Short mmCIF file of C-alpha atoms and ligand atoms in Angstrom, two decimals:
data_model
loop_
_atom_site.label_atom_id
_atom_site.label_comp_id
_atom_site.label_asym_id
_atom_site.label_seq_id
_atom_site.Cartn_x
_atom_site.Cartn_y
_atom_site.Cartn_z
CA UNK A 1 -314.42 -144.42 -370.72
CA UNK A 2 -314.20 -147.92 -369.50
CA UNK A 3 -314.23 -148.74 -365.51
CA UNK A 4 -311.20 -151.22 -364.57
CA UNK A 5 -311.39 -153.19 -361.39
CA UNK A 6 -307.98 -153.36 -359.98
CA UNK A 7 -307.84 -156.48 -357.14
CA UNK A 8 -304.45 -155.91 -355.09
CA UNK A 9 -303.45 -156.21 -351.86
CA UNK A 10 -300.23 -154.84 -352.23
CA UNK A 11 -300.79 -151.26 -352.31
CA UNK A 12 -298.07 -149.87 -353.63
CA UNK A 13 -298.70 -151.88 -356.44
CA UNK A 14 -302.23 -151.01 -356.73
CA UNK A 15 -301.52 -147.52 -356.32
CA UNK A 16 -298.96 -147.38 -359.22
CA UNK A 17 -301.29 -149.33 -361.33
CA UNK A 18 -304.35 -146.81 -360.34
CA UNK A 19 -302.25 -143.43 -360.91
CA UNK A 20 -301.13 -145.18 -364.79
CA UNK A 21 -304.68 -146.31 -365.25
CA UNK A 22 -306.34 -143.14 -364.92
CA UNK A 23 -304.02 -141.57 -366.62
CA UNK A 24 -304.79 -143.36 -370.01
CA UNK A 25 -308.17 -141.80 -368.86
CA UNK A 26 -310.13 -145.12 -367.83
CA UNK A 27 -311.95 -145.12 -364.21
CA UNK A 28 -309.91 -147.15 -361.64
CA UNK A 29 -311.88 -149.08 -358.85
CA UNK A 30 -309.91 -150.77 -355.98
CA UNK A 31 -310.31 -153.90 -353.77
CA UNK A 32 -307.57 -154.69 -351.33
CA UNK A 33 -308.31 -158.26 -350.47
CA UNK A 34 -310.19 -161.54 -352.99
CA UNK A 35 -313.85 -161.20 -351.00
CA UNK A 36 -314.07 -157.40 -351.65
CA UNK A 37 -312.50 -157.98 -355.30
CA UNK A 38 -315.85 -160.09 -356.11
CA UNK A 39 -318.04 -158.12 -354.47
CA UNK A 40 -316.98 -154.78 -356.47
CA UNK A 41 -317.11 -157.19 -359.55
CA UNK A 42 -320.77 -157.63 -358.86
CA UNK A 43 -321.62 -154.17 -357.87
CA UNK A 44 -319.53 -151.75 -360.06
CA UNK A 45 -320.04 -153.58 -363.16
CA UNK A 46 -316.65 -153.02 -364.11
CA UNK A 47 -315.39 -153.19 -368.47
CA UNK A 48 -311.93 -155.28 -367.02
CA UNK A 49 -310.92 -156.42 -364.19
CA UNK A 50 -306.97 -156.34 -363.19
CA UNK A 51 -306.77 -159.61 -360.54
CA UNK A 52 -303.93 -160.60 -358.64
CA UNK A 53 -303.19 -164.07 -357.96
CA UNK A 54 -302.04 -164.31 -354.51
CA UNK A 55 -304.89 -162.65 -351.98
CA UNK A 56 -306.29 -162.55 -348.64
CA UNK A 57 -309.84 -163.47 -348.10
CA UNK A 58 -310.48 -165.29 -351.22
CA UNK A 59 -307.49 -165.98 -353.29
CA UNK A 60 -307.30 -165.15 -357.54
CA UNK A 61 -308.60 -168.21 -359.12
CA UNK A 62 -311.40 -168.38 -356.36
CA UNK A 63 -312.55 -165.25 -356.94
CA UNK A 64 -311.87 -165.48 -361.05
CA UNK A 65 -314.02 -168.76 -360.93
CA UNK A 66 -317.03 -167.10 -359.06
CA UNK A 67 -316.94 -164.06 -361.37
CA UNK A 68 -317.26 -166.76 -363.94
CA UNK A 69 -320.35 -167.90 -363.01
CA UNK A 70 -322.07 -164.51 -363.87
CA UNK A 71 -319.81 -162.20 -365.86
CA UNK A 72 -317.69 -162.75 -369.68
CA UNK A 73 -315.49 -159.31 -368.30
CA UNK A 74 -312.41 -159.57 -369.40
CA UNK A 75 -309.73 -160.65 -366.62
CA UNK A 76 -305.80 -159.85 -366.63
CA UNK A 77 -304.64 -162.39 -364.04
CA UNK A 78 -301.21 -160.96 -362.40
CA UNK A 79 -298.99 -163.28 -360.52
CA UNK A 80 -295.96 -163.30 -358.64
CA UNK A 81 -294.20 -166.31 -359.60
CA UNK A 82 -292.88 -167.56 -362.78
CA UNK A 83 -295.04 -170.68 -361.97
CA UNK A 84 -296.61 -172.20 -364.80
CA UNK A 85 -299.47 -174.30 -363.14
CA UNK A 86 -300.48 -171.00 -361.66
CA UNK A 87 -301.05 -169.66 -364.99
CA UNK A 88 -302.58 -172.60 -366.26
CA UNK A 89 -304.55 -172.75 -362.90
CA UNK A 90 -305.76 -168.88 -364.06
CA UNK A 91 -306.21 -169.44 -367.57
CA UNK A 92 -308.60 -172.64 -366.64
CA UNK A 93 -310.89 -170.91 -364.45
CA UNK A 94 -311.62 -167.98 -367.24
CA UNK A 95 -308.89 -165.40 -366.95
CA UNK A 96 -308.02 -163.94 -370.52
CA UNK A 97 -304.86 -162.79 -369.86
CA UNK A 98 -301.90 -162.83 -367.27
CA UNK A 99 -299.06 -160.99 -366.57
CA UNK A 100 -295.97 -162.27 -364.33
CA UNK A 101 -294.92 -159.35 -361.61
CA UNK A 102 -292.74 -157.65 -361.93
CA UNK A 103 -293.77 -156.68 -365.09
CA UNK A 104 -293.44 -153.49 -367.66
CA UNK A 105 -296.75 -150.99 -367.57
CA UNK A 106 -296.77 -150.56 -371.28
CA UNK A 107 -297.35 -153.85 -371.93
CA UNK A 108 -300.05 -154.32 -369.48
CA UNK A 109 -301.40 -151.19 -370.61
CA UNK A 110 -301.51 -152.57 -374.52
CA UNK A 111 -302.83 -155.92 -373.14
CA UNK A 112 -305.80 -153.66 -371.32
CA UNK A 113 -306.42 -152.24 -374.94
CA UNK A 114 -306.37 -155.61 -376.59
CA UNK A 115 -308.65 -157.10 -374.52
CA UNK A 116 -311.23 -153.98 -374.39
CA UNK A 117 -311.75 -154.26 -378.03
CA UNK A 118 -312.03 -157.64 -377.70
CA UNK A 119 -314.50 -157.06 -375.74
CA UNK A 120 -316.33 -154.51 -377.62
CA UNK A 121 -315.78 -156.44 -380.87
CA UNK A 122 -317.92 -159.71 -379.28
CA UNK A 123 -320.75 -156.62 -378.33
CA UNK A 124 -321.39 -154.73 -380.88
CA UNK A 125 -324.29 -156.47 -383.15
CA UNK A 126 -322.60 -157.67 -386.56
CA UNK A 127 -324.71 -156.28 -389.63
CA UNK A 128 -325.14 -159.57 -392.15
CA UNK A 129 -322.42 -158.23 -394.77
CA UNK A 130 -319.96 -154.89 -395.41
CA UNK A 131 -319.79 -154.19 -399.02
CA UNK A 132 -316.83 -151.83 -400.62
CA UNK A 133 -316.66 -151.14 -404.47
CA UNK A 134 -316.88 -155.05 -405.38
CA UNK A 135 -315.54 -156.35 -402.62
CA UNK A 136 -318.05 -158.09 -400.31
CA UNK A 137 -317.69 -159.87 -396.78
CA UNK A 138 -319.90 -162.25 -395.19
CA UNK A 139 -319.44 -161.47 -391.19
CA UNK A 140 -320.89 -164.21 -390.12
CA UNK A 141 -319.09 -166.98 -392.05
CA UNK A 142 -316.08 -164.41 -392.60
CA UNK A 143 -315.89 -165.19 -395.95
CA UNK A 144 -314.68 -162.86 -398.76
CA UNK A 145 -315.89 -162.33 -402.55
CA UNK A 146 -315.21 -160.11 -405.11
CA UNK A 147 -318.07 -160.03 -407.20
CA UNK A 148 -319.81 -163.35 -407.31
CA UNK A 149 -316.25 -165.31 -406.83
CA UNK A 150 -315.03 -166.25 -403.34
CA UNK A 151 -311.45 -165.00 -402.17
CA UNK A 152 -309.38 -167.56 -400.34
CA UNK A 153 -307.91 -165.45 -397.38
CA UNK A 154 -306.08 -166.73 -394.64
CA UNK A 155 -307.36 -165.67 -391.17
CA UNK A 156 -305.26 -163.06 -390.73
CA UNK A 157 -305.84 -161.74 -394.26
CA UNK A 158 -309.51 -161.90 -393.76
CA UNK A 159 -308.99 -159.96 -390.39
CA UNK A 160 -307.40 -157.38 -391.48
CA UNK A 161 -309.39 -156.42 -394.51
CA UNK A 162 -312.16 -156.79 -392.46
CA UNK A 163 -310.47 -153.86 -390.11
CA UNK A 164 -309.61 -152.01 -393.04
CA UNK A 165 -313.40 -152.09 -394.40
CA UNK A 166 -315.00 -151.30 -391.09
CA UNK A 167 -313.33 -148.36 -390.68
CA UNK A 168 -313.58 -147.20 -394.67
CA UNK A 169 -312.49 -143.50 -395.64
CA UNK A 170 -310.05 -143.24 -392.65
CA UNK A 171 -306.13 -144.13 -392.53
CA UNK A 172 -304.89 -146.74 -390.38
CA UNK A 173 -301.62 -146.87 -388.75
CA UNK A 174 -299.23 -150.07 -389.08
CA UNK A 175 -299.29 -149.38 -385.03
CA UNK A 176 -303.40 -149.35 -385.37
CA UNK A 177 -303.79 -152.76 -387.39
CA UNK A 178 -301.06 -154.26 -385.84
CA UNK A 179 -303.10 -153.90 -381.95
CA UNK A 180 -306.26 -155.26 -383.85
CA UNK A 181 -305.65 -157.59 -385.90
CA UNK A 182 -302.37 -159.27 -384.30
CA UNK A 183 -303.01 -158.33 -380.46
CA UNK A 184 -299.73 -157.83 -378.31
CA UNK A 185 -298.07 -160.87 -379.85
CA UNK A 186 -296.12 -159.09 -382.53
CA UNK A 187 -296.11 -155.67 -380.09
CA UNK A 188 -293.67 -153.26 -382.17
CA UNK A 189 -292.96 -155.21 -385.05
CA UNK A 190 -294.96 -153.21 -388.28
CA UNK A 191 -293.21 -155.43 -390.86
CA UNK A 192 -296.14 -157.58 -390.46
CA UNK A 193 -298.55 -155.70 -391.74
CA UNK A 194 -296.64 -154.72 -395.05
CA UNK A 195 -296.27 -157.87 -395.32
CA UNK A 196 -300.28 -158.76 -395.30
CA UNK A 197 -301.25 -155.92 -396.78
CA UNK A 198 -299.14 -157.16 -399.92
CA UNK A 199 -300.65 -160.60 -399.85
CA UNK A 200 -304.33 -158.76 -399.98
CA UNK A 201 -302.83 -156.39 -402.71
CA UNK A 202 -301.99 -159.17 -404.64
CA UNK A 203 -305.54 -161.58 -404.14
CA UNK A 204 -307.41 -158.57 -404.76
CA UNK A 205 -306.00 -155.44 -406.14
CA UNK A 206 -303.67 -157.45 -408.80
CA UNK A 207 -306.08 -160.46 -409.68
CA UNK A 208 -308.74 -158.35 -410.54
CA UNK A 209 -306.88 -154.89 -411.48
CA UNK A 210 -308.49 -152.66 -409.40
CA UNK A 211 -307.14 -150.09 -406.39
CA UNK A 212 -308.71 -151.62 -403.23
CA UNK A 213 -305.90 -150.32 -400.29
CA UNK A 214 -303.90 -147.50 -400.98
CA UNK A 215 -301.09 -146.63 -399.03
CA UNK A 216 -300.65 -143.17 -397.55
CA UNK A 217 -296.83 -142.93 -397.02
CA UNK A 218 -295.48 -142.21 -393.91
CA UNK A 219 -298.95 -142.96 -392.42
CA UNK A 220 -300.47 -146.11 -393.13
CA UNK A 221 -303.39 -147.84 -394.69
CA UNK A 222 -306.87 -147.07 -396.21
CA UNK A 223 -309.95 -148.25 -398.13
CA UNK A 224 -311.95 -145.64 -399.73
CA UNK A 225 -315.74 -146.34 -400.36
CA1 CA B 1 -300.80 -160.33 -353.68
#
C-alpha cells in the first residue's frame, strides 16, 4: 500500500488526516514542522506527500522546492487562505495539487487517488501497442486504428478506450472511468461517460459494425478480448 507523508504542524489536523489516511489502508508518516517534512521526504521515500503551506522551520514552498530538486512524488499542497498567489506560489515550485483548509476529506481523499495513479501510470513501462479484435493503439503516439485506417479520437476518447483496453475482460464502473480518465474535475457526475462511451460506440462500433464496448446494465463498461 502506498506510504503518504503528511507535513502539519497543526496536530489536530494532522491527526484527523492520519486516522482517515490509514483507514483507506495507506501508511501515514508525520512531520510536525517544514525541516523535518524534507528530511522524512528524503528518508522514508514516501508514494505522496500531503504539505501544508504555512510551517515552522522551513515553510511549504521551501520545502516543496527542495523536494524538487530530487524527487517527481506527487505533492497535495494545503493552505489556509483563499489566497491565490499562494497557490500559484505552490503550483510554481512543483506541487500537483492543493487544497484550501478547511476542506472536505472525501475530496482530498479522491485527489490522493488521482494523483497515485498518476503516478503509477508515468511508472509502469508502456508496451509499444495494445491490440483488441481489430482495434489497435499506438501508446506512444496515442493514436488509434481499426485495421489499417486511423480513428480520429479526441483526447478524452482516446483515454478512455485506452482504460477500457488495458483492463480487457473486466467491467468498469461509470465511478471507475470517471476517476481515470476525468480526475476529480467532474467528481460525481457519470453522465460523462455515457456520453463518451457513445461517441466511441459510434467511431467504432457503428462505422465499422462490430461490438467493441458492451454495456453491462446497472454496472458499467467492458471490452472483451
Ligand atoms: Ca500550518
Amino acid at each position: 500500500m502506498a506510504k503518504i507523508l503528511i507535513v502539519e504542524d497543526e496536530m489536530k489536523i494532522a491527526r484527523f488526516l492520519e486516522l482517515e489516511l490509514k483507514h483507506e489502508g495507506y501508511e501515514v508518516i508525520i512531520a510536525g514542522d517544514g525541516r523535518t517534512g524534507l528530511e522524512k521526504a528524503e528518508k522514508e521515500n514516501p508514494d505522496l506527500i500531503v504539505l501544508d503551506l504555512m510551517l515552522p522551520a522551513l515553510s511549504g514552498i521551501e520545502v516543496c522546492r527542495r523536494v524538487r530538486l530530487t524527487s517527481q512524488v506527487p505533492i497535495i499542497m494545503l493552505t489556509a487562505k483563499d489566497d491565490v498567489s499562494d497557490k500559484v506560489a505552490g503550483l510554481d515550485t512543483g506541487a500537483d495539487d492543493y487544497m484550501t483548509k478547511p476542506f472536505a476529506i472525501e475530496e482530498l481523499l479522491a485527489r490522493i487517488r488521482v494523483a497515485l495513479n498518476r503516478k503509477k501510470y508515468i511508472e509502469e513501462p508502456k508496451a509499444e501497442t495494445l491490440q483488441i479484435k481489430d482495434v489497435r493503439l499506438n501508446l506512444a503516439s496515442r493514436s488509434a486504428y481499426y485495421k489499417d485506417e486511423e480513428l480520429t479520437l479526441t483526447k478524452k476518447e482516446y483515454e478512455l478506450l485506452e482504460y477500457l483496453m488495458r483492463n480487457k475482460n473486466s467491467v468498469l464502473t461509470r465511478e471507475q472511468l470517471l476517476n481515470h480518465v476525468w480526475d476529480y474535475e467532474y467528481f460525481g457526475d457519470t453522465n460523462v461517460v455515457d456520453v463518451y462511451i457513445r461517441y466511441l460506440r459510434q467511431k467504432i462500433d457503428e462505422k465499422y459494425g462490430v461490438q467493441l464496448i458492451s454495456t453491462v446494465r446497472g454496472v458499467g463498461y467492458i471490452i472483451k478480448d
